[in-house]
GROMACS .gro file of C-alpha atoms in nm:
model
  475
    1MET     CA    1   4.651   0.188  -1.902
    2SER     CA    2   4.613   0.562  -1.837
    3ASN     CA    3   4.279   0.583  -2.021
    4VAL     CA    4   4.149   0.280  -1.833
    5LEU     CA    5   4.265   0.425  -1.503
    6VAL     CA    6   4.091   0.754  -1.576
    7LYS     CA    7   3.762   0.589  -1.665
    8LEU     CA    8   3.766   0.353  -1.368
    9SER     CA    9   3.853   0.629  -1.123
   10ILE     CA   10   3.579   0.863  -1.242
   11THR     CA   11   3.323   0.582  -1.258
   12MET     CA   12   3.399   0.462  -0.906
   13LEU     CA   13   3.386   0.808  -0.755
   14THR     CA   14   3.060   0.881  -0.934
   15ILE     CA   15   2.908   0.558  -0.802
   16ILE     CA   16   3.021   0.643  -0.449
   17ALA     CA   17   2.878   0.995  -0.481
   18ILE     CA   18   2.542   0.869  -0.606
   19THR     CA   19   2.526   0.605  -0.334
   20MET     CA   20   2.609   0.855  -0.062
   21LEU     CA   21   2.354   1.098  -0.203
   22ALA     CA   22   2.083   0.836  -0.183
   23ILE     CA   23   2.178   0.756   0.176
   24THR     CA   24   2.192   1.124   0.271
   25ALA     CA   25   1.860   1.202   0.103
   26MET     CA   26   1.689   0.907   0.270
   27GLY     CA   27   1.702   1.071   0.610
   28ALA     CA   28   1.524   0.896   0.896
   29PHE     CA   29   1.180   0.879   1.054
   30THR     CA   30   1.084   1.071   1.367
   31GLU     CA   31   0.781   0.984   1.575
   32ALA     CA   32   0.496   1.237   1.572
   33SER     CA   33   0.204   1.052   1.729
   34GLY     CA   34   0.054   1.340   1.928
   35GLY     CA   35  -0.325   1.320   1.926
   36LEU     CA   36  -0.336   0.953   1.821
   37PRO     CA   37  -0.454   0.683   2.064
   38ASP     CA   38  -0.179   0.536   2.285
   39GLU     CA   39  -0.386   0.236   2.385
   40GLY     CA   40  -0.648   0.022   2.218
   41ASP     CA   41  -0.666  -0.267   1.977
   42TYR     CA   42  -0.672  -0.183   1.607
   43ASN     CA   43  -0.658  -0.366   1.274
   44TYR     CA   44  -0.617  -0.203   0.932
   45VAL     CA   45  -0.586   0.168   0.862
   46ASP     CA   46  -0.634   0.397   0.562
   47LEU     CA   47  -0.525   0.752   0.482
   48GLY     CA   48  -0.720   1.006   0.278
   49ASP     CA   49  -0.837   1.367   0.272
   50VAL     CA   50  -1.168   1.307   0.445
   51ASP     CA   51  -1.255   1.666   0.535
   52GLY     CA   52  -1.146   1.831   0.207
   53ASP     CA   53  -0.875   2.054   0.352
   54GLY     CA   54  -0.594   1.917   0.134
   55ASP     CA   55  -0.410   1.696   0.381
   56LEU     CA   56  -0.430   1.328   0.473
   57ASP     CA   57  -0.655   1.214   0.756
   58LEU     CA   58  -0.666   0.872   0.921
   59VAL     CA   59  -0.939   0.611   0.960
   60ILE     CA   60  -0.869   0.315   1.183
   61CYS     CA   61  -1.085   0.018   1.283
   62ALA     CA   62  -1.106  -0.162   1.617
   63GLY     CA   63  -0.989  -0.520   1.652
   64GLY     CA   64  -1.053  -0.647   2.005
   65TYR     CA   65  -0.777  -0.907   2.050
   66SER     CA   66  -0.552  -0.789   2.331
   67GLY     CA   67  -0.812  -0.759   2.606
   68VAL     CA   68  -0.840  -0.383   2.557
   69ASP     CA   69  -1.204  -0.288   2.506
   70THR     CA   70  -1.186  -0.109   2.170
   71TYR     CA   71  -1.483  -0.097   1.937
   72GLY     CA   72  -1.594   0.094   1.632
   73ILE     CA   73  -1.425   0.298   1.358
   74TYR     CA   74  -1.228   0.612   1.440
   75LEU     CA   75  -1.145   0.922   1.236
   76TYR     CA   76  -0.839   1.134   1.322
   77LEU     CA   77  -0.803   1.466   1.141
   78ASN     CA   78  -0.464   1.600   1.035
   79ASP     CA   79  -0.392   1.973   1.056
   80GLY     CA   80  -0.140   1.950   0.770
   81SER     CA   81   0.168   1.938   0.987
   82GLY     CA   82   0.121   1.588   1.119
   83ALA     CA   83  -0.070   1.689   1.435
   84TRP     CA   84  -0.383   1.479   1.494
   85SER     CA   85  -0.718   1.528   1.664
   86GLU     CA   86  -1.003   1.281   1.698
   87ALA     CA   87  -1.325   1.371   1.516
   88SER     CA   88  -1.562   1.270   1.792
   89SER     CA   89  -1.879   1.355   1.595
   90SER     CA   90  -1.790   1.184   1.267
   91GLY     CA   91  -2.104   0.970   1.259
   92LEU     CA   92  -1.899   0.650   1.229
   93PRO     CA   93  -1.998   0.348   1.441
   94THR     CA   94  -1.879   0.324   1.799
   95ASP     CA   95  -1.947  -0.048   1.833
   96GLY     CA   96  -1.832  -0.368   1.662
   97ASN     CA   97  -1.498  -0.510   1.548
   98TYR     CA   98  -1.376  -0.476   1.190
   99GLY     CA   99  -1.126  -0.664   0.976
  100SER     CA  100  -1.042  -0.364   0.761
  101VAL     CA  101  -1.153  -0.016   0.665
  102VAL     CA  102  -1.111   0.151   0.326
  103LEU     CA  103  -1.178   0.495   0.179
  104GLY     CA  104  -1.306   0.572  -0.170
  105ASP     CA  105  -1.557   0.785  -0.359
  106LEU     CA  106  -1.838   0.532  -0.376
  107ASP     CA  107  -2.114   0.775  -0.477
  108GLY     CA  108  -1.920   0.978  -0.733
  109ASP     CA  109  -1.960   1.315  -0.562
  110GLY     CA  110  -1.589   1.389  -0.529
  111ASP     CA  111  -1.532   1.315  -0.161
  112LEU     CA  112  -1.419   1.005   0.024
  113ASP     CA  113  -1.673   0.760   0.156
  114LEU     CA  114  -1.596   0.459   0.374
  115ALA     CA  115  -1.653   0.084   0.378
  116ALA     CA  116  -1.572  -0.166   0.652
  117GLY     CA  117  -1.643  -0.534   0.713
  118HIS     CA  118  -1.743  -0.685   1.046
  119GLU     CA  119  -1.506  -0.964   1.148
  120ASP     CA  120  -1.548  -1.241   1.404
  121TRP     CA  121  -1.190  -1.325   1.503
  122ALA     CA  122  -1.260  -1.148   1.832
  123GLY     CA  123  -1.609  -1.291   1.861
  124SER     CA  124  -1.802  -0.989   1.730
  125ALA     CA  125  -2.179  -1.033   1.731
  126SER     CA  126  -2.223  -0.786   1.441
  127ALA     CA  127  -2.212  -0.897   1.079
  128GLY     CA  128  -2.202  -0.776   0.720
  129ILE     CA  129  -2.034  -0.485   0.542
  130LEU     CA  130  -2.102  -0.123   0.635
  131VAL     CA  131  -2.094   0.168   0.390
  132TYR     CA  132  -2.086   0.531   0.508
  133GLU     CA  133  -2.137   0.833   0.283
  134ASN     CA  134  -1.927   1.143   0.348
  135ASP     CA  135  -2.075   1.492   0.311
  136GLY     CA  136  -1.731   1.629   0.221
  137SER     CA  137  -1.648   1.767   0.565
  138GLY     CA  138  -1.577   1.437   0.741
  139SER     CA  139  -1.932   1.380   0.860
  140PHE     CA  140  -2.058   1.033   0.769
  141THR     CA  141  -2.405   0.883   0.726
  142SER     CA  142  -2.484   0.513   0.697
  143THR     CA  143  -2.612   0.417   0.352
  144THR     CA  144  -2.702   0.108   0.148
  145SER     CA  145  -2.456  -0.176   0.201
  146PRO     CA  146  -2.384  -0.477  -0.021
  147VAL     CA  147  -2.457  -0.740   0.244
  148SER     CA  148  -2.580  -0.756   0.603
  149GLU     CA  149  -2.465  -1.108   0.689
  150GLY     CA  150  -2.132  -1.284   0.723
  151HIS     CA  151  -1.792  -1.173   0.849
  152TYR     CA  152  -1.513  -1.017   0.648
  153ALA     CA  153  -1.140  -0.952   0.659
  154GLU     CA  154  -0.998  -0.719   0.391
  155LEU     CA  155  -1.209  -0.510   0.152
  156VAL     CA  156  -1.071  -0.370  -0.175
  157LEU     CA  157  -1.228  -0.092  -0.383
  158ALA     CA  158  -1.165  -0.089  -0.760
  159ASP     CA  159  -1.350  -0.040  -1.088
  160VAL     CA  160  -1.375  -0.404  -1.201
  161ASP     CA  161  -1.648  -0.365  -1.464
  162GLY     CA  162  -1.518  -0.059  -1.650
  163ASP     CA  163  -1.805   0.178  -1.572
  164LYS     CA  164  -1.583   0.431  -1.393
  165ASP     CA  165  -1.710   0.381  -1.039
  166LEU     CA  166  -1.565   0.187  -0.749
  167ASP     CA  167  -1.682  -0.170  -0.697
  168MET     CA  168  -1.591  -0.391  -0.402
  169VAL     CA  169  -1.398  -0.716  -0.359
  170ALA     CA  170  -1.454  -0.870  -0.016
  171CYS     CA  171  -1.261  -1.143   0.167
  172HIS     CA  172  -1.517  -1.355   0.350
  173GLN     CA  173  -1.413  -1.539   0.664
  174SER     CA  174  -1.580  -1.864   0.564
  175ASP     CA  175  -1.733  -1.832   0.215
  176GLY     CA  176  -1.437  -1.741  -0.004
  177LEU     CA  177  -1.431  -1.424  -0.215
  178GLN     CA  178  -1.718  -1.199  -0.312
  179CYS     CA  179  -1.744  -0.916  -0.564
  180PHE     CA  180  -2.011  -0.646  -0.544
  181LEU     CA  181  -2.074  -0.411  -0.837
  182ASN     CA  182  -2.158  -0.050  -0.761
  183GLY     CA  183  -2.468   0.071  -0.942
  184GLY     CA  184  -2.503   0.428  -0.825
  185GLY     CA  185  -2.581   0.355  -0.464
  186GLU     CA  186  -2.715   0.005  -0.519
  187TRP     CA  187  -2.501  -0.309  -0.502
  188SER     CA  188  -2.527  -0.634  -0.697
  189GLU     CA  189  -2.316  -0.942  -0.639
  190SER     CA  190  -2.096  -1.063  -0.924
  191SER     CA  191  -1.896  -1.349  -0.772
  192GLU     CA  192  -1.934  -1.625  -1.030
  193GLY     CA  193  -1.598  -1.796  -1.081
  194LEU     CA  194  -1.459  -1.685  -0.745
  195ALA     CA  195  -1.394  -1.916  -0.449
  196THR     CA  196  -1.710  -2.002  -0.255
  197ARG     CA  197  -1.557  -2.165   0.052
  198ASP     CA  198  -1.283  -2.119   0.313
  199GLU     CA  199  -1.150  -1.809   0.483
  200PHE     CA  200  -0.982  -1.547   0.265
  201THR     CA  201  -0.773  -1.293   0.453
  202GLY     CA  202  -0.631  -1.054   0.192
  203ALA     CA  203  -0.667  -0.941  -0.169
  204ALA     CA  204  -0.548  -0.688  -0.424
  205VAL     CA  205  -0.688  -0.583  -0.762
  206GLY     CA  206  -0.480  -0.506  -1.071
  207ASP     CA  207  -0.419  -0.604  -1.432
  208LEU     CA  208  -0.209  -0.917  -1.391
  209THR     CA  209  -0.260  -1.042  -1.748
  210GLY     CA  210  -0.194  -0.726  -1.949
  211ASP     CA  211  -0.538  -0.709  -2.114
  212GLY     CA  212  -0.649  -0.386  -1.946
  213ASN     CA  213  -0.904  -0.556  -1.719
  214ALA     CA  214  -0.898  -0.582  -1.342
  215ASP     CA  215  -0.789  -0.918  -1.201
  216ILE     CA  216  -0.795  -1.036  -0.838
  217LEU     CA  217  -0.502  -1.165  -0.634
  218ALA     CA  218  -0.610  -1.323  -0.305
  219GLY     CA  219  -0.499  -1.547  -0.019
  220ASP     CA  220  -0.682  -1.847   0.122
  221TYR     CA  221  -0.618  -1.885   0.496
  222ALA     CA  222  -0.750  -2.240   0.510
  223SER     CA  223  -0.567  -2.406   0.218
  224ARG     CA  224  -0.268  -2.174   0.257
  225GLY     CA  225  -0.237  -2.066  -0.101
  226ILE     CA  226  -0.223  -1.772  -0.341
  227HIS     CA  227  -0.500  -1.745  -0.600
  228ILE     CA  228  -0.536  -1.539  -0.919
  229TYR     CA  229  -0.872  -1.471  -1.081
  230GLU     CA  230  -0.878  -1.315  -1.428
  231GLY     CA  231  -1.147  -1.053  -1.485
  232ASP     CA  232  -1.337  -1.019  -1.814
  233GLY     CA  233  -1.391  -0.644  -1.767
  234TYR     CA  234  -1.760  -0.688  -1.686
  235GLY     CA  235  -1.747  -0.847  -1.342
  236GLY     CA  236  -1.692  -1.209  -1.453
  237TRP     CA  237  -1.404  -1.420  -1.315
  238THR     CA  238  -1.192  -1.723  -1.411
  239ASP     CA  239  -0.944  -1.896  -1.182
  240ILE     CA  240  -0.608  -1.891  -1.364
  241THR     CA  241  -0.385  -1.969  -1.069
  242GLY     CA  242  -0.070  -2.122  -1.212
  243ASP     CA  243   0.247  -2.261  -1.062
  244ILE     CA  244   0.347  -2.005  -0.800
  245ASP     CA  245   0.651  -2.101  -0.596
  246TYR     CA  246   0.527  -1.959  -0.268
  247ALA     CA  247   0.660  -2.054   0.075
  248GLY     CA  248   0.329  -2.183   0.203
  249GLY     CA  249   0.164  -2.084   0.527
  250THR     CA  250  -0.098  -1.817   0.568
  251TYR     CA  251  -0.097  -1.496   0.363
  252TYR     CA  252  -0.255  -1.169   0.472
  253ASP     CA  253  -0.208  -0.861   0.258
  254TYR     CA  254  -0.105  -0.811  -0.106
  255GLU     CA  255   0.023  -0.522  -0.315
  256ILE     CA  256   0.043  -0.514  -0.697
  257ALA     CA  257   0.290  -0.288  -0.879
  258ASP     CA  258   0.568  -0.295  -1.138
  259PHE     CA  259   0.851  -0.341  -0.890
  260ASP     CA  260   1.126  -0.417  -1.144
  261ASP     CA  261   1.025  -0.149  -1.395
  262ASP     CA  262   0.979  -0.387  -1.690
  263GLY     CA  263   0.623  -0.286  -1.774
  264ASN     CA  264   0.464  -0.598  -1.622
  265ALA     CA  265   0.263  -0.631  -1.302
  266ASP     CA  266   0.438  -0.792  -1.005
  267PHE     CA  267   0.314  -0.853  -0.651
  268ILE     CA  268   0.428  -0.865  -0.289
  269CYS     CA  269   0.250  -1.057  -0.014
  270GLY     CA  270   0.283  -1.071   0.364
  271ASN     CA  271   0.308  -1.414   0.526
  272LYS     CA  272   0.206  -1.519   0.876
  273GLY     CA  273   0.539  -1.687   0.948
  274ASP     CA  274   0.765  -1.656   0.644
  275GLY     CA  275   0.809  -1.280   0.611
  276MET     CA  276   0.730  -1.121   0.275
  277GLU     CA  277   0.753  -1.262  -0.076
  278VAL     CA  278   0.782  -1.085  -0.409
  279PHE     CA  279   0.687  -1.238  -0.744
  280TYR     CA  280   0.775  -1.088  -1.083
  281GLY     CA  281   0.525  -1.136  -1.365
  282ASP     CA  282   0.533  -1.156  -1.744
  283ASN     CA  283   0.179  -1.023  -1.813
  284THR     CA  284   0.029  -1.370  -1.860
  285GLY     CA  285  -0.091  -1.421  -1.503
  286ASP     CA  286   0.040  -1.779  -1.489
  287SER     CA  287   0.417  -1.736  -1.492
  288TRP     CA  288   0.584  -1.585  -1.187
  289THR     CA  289   0.949  -1.559  -1.087
  290LYS     CA  290   1.009  -1.549  -0.714
  291GLY     CA  291   1.246  -1.275  -0.602
  292THR     CA  292   1.484  -1.247  -0.308
  293GLY     CA  293   1.591  -0.980  -0.060
  294LEU     CA  294   1.272  -0.951   0.146
  295PRO     CA  295   1.248  -1.098   0.499
  296THR     CA  296   1.205  -1.474   0.517
  297ASN     CA  297   1.063  -1.498   0.867
  298GLY     CA  298   0.818  -1.315   1.090
  299GLU     CA  299   0.447  -1.238   1.061
  300TYR     CA  300   0.361  -0.948   0.830
  301TYR     CA  301   0.007  -0.815   0.813
  302GLN     CA  302  -0.097  -0.494   0.636
  303LEU     CA  303   0.143  -0.374   0.366
  304ASP     CA  304   0.166  -0.046   0.177
  305ILE     CA  305   0.387   0.060  -0.110
  306GLY     CA  306   0.544   0.386  -0.226
  307ASP     CA  307   0.868   0.556  -0.323
  308VAL     CA  308   1.000   0.614   0.029
  309ASP     CA  309   1.356   0.712  -0.064
  310GLY     CA  310   1.276   0.928  -0.367
  311ASP     CA  311   1.472   0.722  -0.620
  312GLY     CA  312   1.183   0.661  -0.859
  313ASP     CA  313   1.096   0.300  -0.777
  314ILE     CA  314   0.845   0.147  -0.539
  315ASP     CA  315   0.940   0.038  -0.185
  316VAL     CA  316   0.730  -0.153   0.069
  317LEU     CA  317   0.623  -0.090   0.430
  318GLY     CA  318   0.508  -0.385   0.641
  319ALA     CA  319   0.344  -0.419   0.982
  320LYS     CA  320   0.515  -0.701   1.173
  321ASN     CA  321   0.351  -0.885   1.460
  322GLY     CA  322   0.587  -0.843   1.754
  323GLY     CA  323   0.842  -0.665   1.540
  324GLY     CA  324   0.728  -0.309   1.464
  325LEU     CA  325   0.723  -0.139   1.123
  326HIS     CA  326   0.973  -0.227   0.851
  327ILE     CA  327   1.058  -0.062   0.519
  328TYR     CA  328   1.237  -0.252   0.244
  329LEU     CA  329   1.395  -0.034  -0.023
  330ASN     CA  330   1.374  -0.142  -0.387
  331ASP     CA  331   1.661  -0.072  -0.628
  332GLY     CA  332   1.432  -0.102  -0.931
  333SER     CA  333   1.602  -0.414  -1.065
  334SER     CA  334   1.482  -0.690  -0.830
  335GLY     CA  335   1.708  -0.596  -0.537
  336TRP     CA  336   1.577  -0.520  -0.187
  337THR     CA  337   1.745  -0.396   0.131
  338GLU     CA  338   1.595  -0.311   0.467
  339GLY     CA  339   1.619   0.057   0.551
  340ASP     CA  340   1.762   0.142   0.894
  341LEU     CA  341   1.534   0.440   0.932
  342GLY     CA  342   1.443   0.472   1.297
  343LEU     CA  343   1.104   0.302   1.277
  344PRO     CA  344   0.988   0.093   1.575
  345ASP     CA  345   1.132  -0.259   1.589
  346GLY     CA  346   0.895  -0.385   1.857
  347GLY     CA  347   0.523  -0.389   1.926
  348THR     CA  348   0.237  -0.595   1.788
  349TYR     CA  349   0.177  -0.400   1.468
  350TYR     CA  350  -0.111  -0.500   1.243
  351GLY     CA  351  -0.194  -0.193   1.032
  352ALA     CA  352   0.044   0.009   0.812
  353ALA     CA  353   0.010   0.296   0.565
  354LEU     CA  354   0.230   0.540   0.371
  355GLY     CA  355   0.134   0.897   0.286
  356ASP     CA  356   0.266   1.253   0.285
  357ILE     CA  357   0.125   1.339   0.624
  358ASP     CA  358   0.315   1.666   0.679
  359ASP     CA  359   0.287   1.788   0.318
  360ASP     CA  360   0.660   1.819   0.256
  361GLY     CA  361   0.676   1.603  -0.056
  362ASP     CA  362   0.794   1.270   0.089
  363LEU     CA  363   0.617   0.967   0.226
  364ASP     CA  364   0.564   0.928   0.599
  365ALA     CA  365   0.450   0.612   0.780
  366LEU     CA  366   0.165   0.522   1.010
  367GLY     CA  367   0.106   0.202   1.207
  368ALA     CA  368  -0.168   0.047   1.419
  369THR     CA  369  -0.116  -0.205   1.697
  370TRP     CA  370  -0.295  -0.464   1.901
  371GLY     CA  371  -0.296  -0.311   2.247
  372THR     CA  372  -0.093   0.011   2.226
  373GLY     CA  373  -0.286   0.231   1.984
  374ALA     CA  374  -0.141   0.393   1.672
  375THR     CA  375   0.186   0.567   1.587
  376CYS     CA  376   0.288   0.820   1.320
  377TRP     CA  377   0.642   0.856   1.180
  378ILE     CA  378   0.759   1.157   0.979
  379ASN     CA  379   1.016   1.106   0.703
  380ASP     CA  380   1.298   1.363   0.722
  381GLY     CA  381   1.443   1.266   0.388
  382ALA     CA  382   1.399   1.296   0.014
  383SER     CA  383   1.100   1.415  -0.182
  384SER     CA  384   0.902   1.122  -0.313
  385ASP     CA  385   0.732   1.038  -0.636
  386GLY     CA  386   0.546   0.724  -0.561
  387GLY     CA  387   0.335   0.505  -0.343
  388ASP     CA  388  -0.013   0.454  -0.215
  389GLY     CA  389   0.005   0.780  -0.024
  390GLY     CA  390  -0.360   0.795   0.074
  391ASP     CA  391  -0.681   0.877  -0.099
  392GLY     CA  392  -0.703   1.219  -0.255
  393GLY     CA  393  -0.994   1.452  -0.238
  394THR     CA  394  -1.144   1.467  -0.585
  395THR     CA  395  -1.190   1.241  -0.882
  396ASP     CA  396  -1.060   1.365  -1.211
  397GLY     CA  397  -1.320   1.207  -1.432
  398GLY     CA  398  -1.070   1.049  -1.668
  399ASP     CA  399  -1.016   0.685  -1.747
  400GLY     CA  400  -1.141   0.548  -1.421
  401GLN     CA  401  -1.015   0.645  -1.079
  402ASP     CA  402  -0.662   0.777  -1.047
  403GLY     CA  403  -0.454   0.489  -0.936
  404GLY     CA  404  -0.447   0.300  -0.618
  405ASP     CA  405  -0.512   0.428  -0.274
  406GLY     CA  406  -0.531   0.780  -0.385
  407GLN     CA  407  -0.311   1.066  -0.317
  408ASP     CA  408  -0.068   0.960  -0.576
  409GLY     CA  409  -0.134   0.652  -0.760
  410GLY     CA  410  -0.004   0.349  -0.578
  411ASP     CA  411  -0.214   0.073  -0.721
  412GLY     CA  412  -0.271   0.275  -1.034
  413GLY     CA  413  -0.193   0.181  -1.387
  414THR     CA  414  -0.435   0.144  -1.671
  415THR     CA  415  -0.812   0.147  -1.686
  416ASP     CA  416  -1.016   0.133  -2.003
  417GLY     CA  417  -0.694   0.108  -2.197
  418GLY     CA  418  -0.568   0.444  -2.073
  419THR     CA  419  -0.282   0.499  -1.837
  420THR     CA  420  -0.356   0.670  -1.508
  421ASP     CA  421  -0.106   0.924  -1.384
  422GLY     CA  422  -0.133   0.860  -1.016
  423GLY     CA  423  -0.198   1.224  -0.952
  424ASP     CA  424  -0.391   1.358  -0.658
  425GLY     CA  425  -0.696   1.177  -0.770
  426GLN     CA  426  -0.953   1.048  -0.548
  427ASP     CA  427  -0.933   0.703  -0.594
  428GLY     CA  428  -0.978   0.523  -0.292
  429GLY     CA  429  -0.881   0.171  -0.342
  430ASP     CA  430  -0.699  -0.019  -0.604
  431GLY     CA  431  -0.871   0.179  -0.875
  432GLY     CA  432  -0.635   0.134  -1.162
  433MET     CA  433  -0.431  -0.153  -1.288
  434PRO     CA  434  -0.054  -0.175  -1.310
  435PRO     CA  435   0.182  -0.118  -1.485
  436GLN     CA  436   0.220   0.186  -1.266
  437ASP     CA  437   0.383   0.510  -1.341
  438GLY     CA  438   0.543   0.587  -1.015
  439GLY     CA  439   0.282   0.534  -0.753
  440ASP     CA  440   0.130   0.752  -0.503
  441GLY     CA  441   0.344   1.008  -0.333
  442GLU     CA  442   0.367   1.374  -0.400
  443ASP     CA  443   0.571   1.442  -0.713
  444GLY     CA  444   0.915   1.502  -0.572
  445GLU     CA  445   1.078   1.818  -0.695
  446GLU     CA  446   1.368   1.860  -0.452
  447SER     CA  447   1.616   1.642  -0.268
  448SER     CA  448   1.712   1.728   0.086
  449PHE     CA  449   1.946   2.024   0.138
  450ALA     CA  450   2.220   1.789   0.256
  451GLY     CA  451   2.179   1.583  -0.060
  452ILE     CA  452   2.217   1.891  -0.279
  453ILE     CA  453   2.538   1.988  -0.097
  454PHE     CA  454   2.674   1.638  -0.141
  455ILE     CA  455   2.607   1.619  -0.512
  456VAL     CA  456   2.780   1.953  -0.562
  457LEU     CA  457   3.085   1.839  -0.363
  458GLY     CA  458   3.077   1.504  -0.538
  459GLY     CA  459   3.078   1.675  -0.877
  460VAL     CA  460   3.376   1.887  -0.776
  461ALA     CA  461   3.559   1.578  -0.654
  462VAL     CA  462   3.490   1.391  -0.979
  463ALA     CA  463   3.607   1.683  -1.188
  464THR     CA  464   3.919   1.728  -0.974
  465LEU     CA  465   4.019   1.361  -0.984
  466GLY     CA  466   3.955   1.350  -1.357
  467THR     CA  467   4.184   1.648  -1.410
  468ILE     CA  468   4.460   1.486  -1.206
  469TYR     CA  469   4.456   1.166  -1.410
  470PHE     CA  470   4.418   1.342  -1.738
  471GLY     CA  471   4.712   1.557  -1.633
  472ARG     CA  472   4.919   1.247  -1.578
  473LYS     CA  473   4.816   1.123  -1.919
  474ARG     CA  474   4.929   1.446  -2.078
  475LEU     CA  475   5.265   1.413  -1.900
   0.00000   0.00000   0.00000
């Protein structure tokens, strides 16, 4: 009995110490929205080092739903500490409404360019997809676009044909899905096998079948379903949608990653009325196990993923219509809990992004609203090792772009059979394919000071209790 008592006592105290360390290291979020708009109607956002100074800047696109006259695409520059200033002479459009905006190195020159699709939910008269080339300082010039007609929701940038540049997957608001291959400044459509009708609102790109090629995960607003299209590595597509036990309703945004750390690609999606859903894959693309622990009600729009609490697995941030910004923490083995982290729990949030905005090694949060502008939230807690962090400043010329939405991997994984490292690579978009190696954030090297103190005290307590029980055993 004494040996059992010793082992149980030490184990329990160790578990308590580890749990408390994680809670202590998590910290909380503090608002730091100075310089961002406090009014206006905005849709999706993206983070990336647009001006080449080593920190994450913000691009945000106007929606036009709440009666606030907001038009165009806006660039806000970060000074490295989380203080923002609008770049009034960026060259980006000052008219039109846009479903989404995305950063990526479309011309292969090592800086972040921009693509955005005109949408017509707010009755915009403009149409097509816009592409703007960056000169490396945050000054943009309009360049050749894939299409000048139609209206679009989300755009995704990824290398779908294996030629090491970023192609485009576009969610059309009436004609299904479209894929445009990047040919060094010229675009060619490669949509055979994709849906050709209905409104598609969101998509993600990743290797869902384990063959090293980019596949497409997308949501059909009209038929209220989730669709999977297998890529052949050359820009050809086959619908392989299997039996997915989804809640139904309308789906908006998707994120692909290895959430349960089993080496297979999984995905999370945001639902218009049924919260978020997570599905765990087996690398076939047609067998998915629905998980639990995420919210089952509410409207969730843009999602972003990253290691928010510094524990080595990938968490999720969601923008909730009428409910603020919400982070759900992943335990790495299919368990999820909502973090009580001081983020807003009200407001009509539509856009959401994670990134190390203040350059302290953990992931901060940014949100965009319909009617009340944008907000920034600084994480006071642990160093992070994962997530979509934002698009980095330079490509590294390896096996495709360095994972996901840039600064550290996020939607990364494998391209051309090689594994991306997330890194600080440019990547703009869902460049690589999962499995991922940790995502996007800065590589965490230190826990918070309070966490370090706790682990030291916890170790002393474990050692002391162990000595007491071993002493009893010796008696």
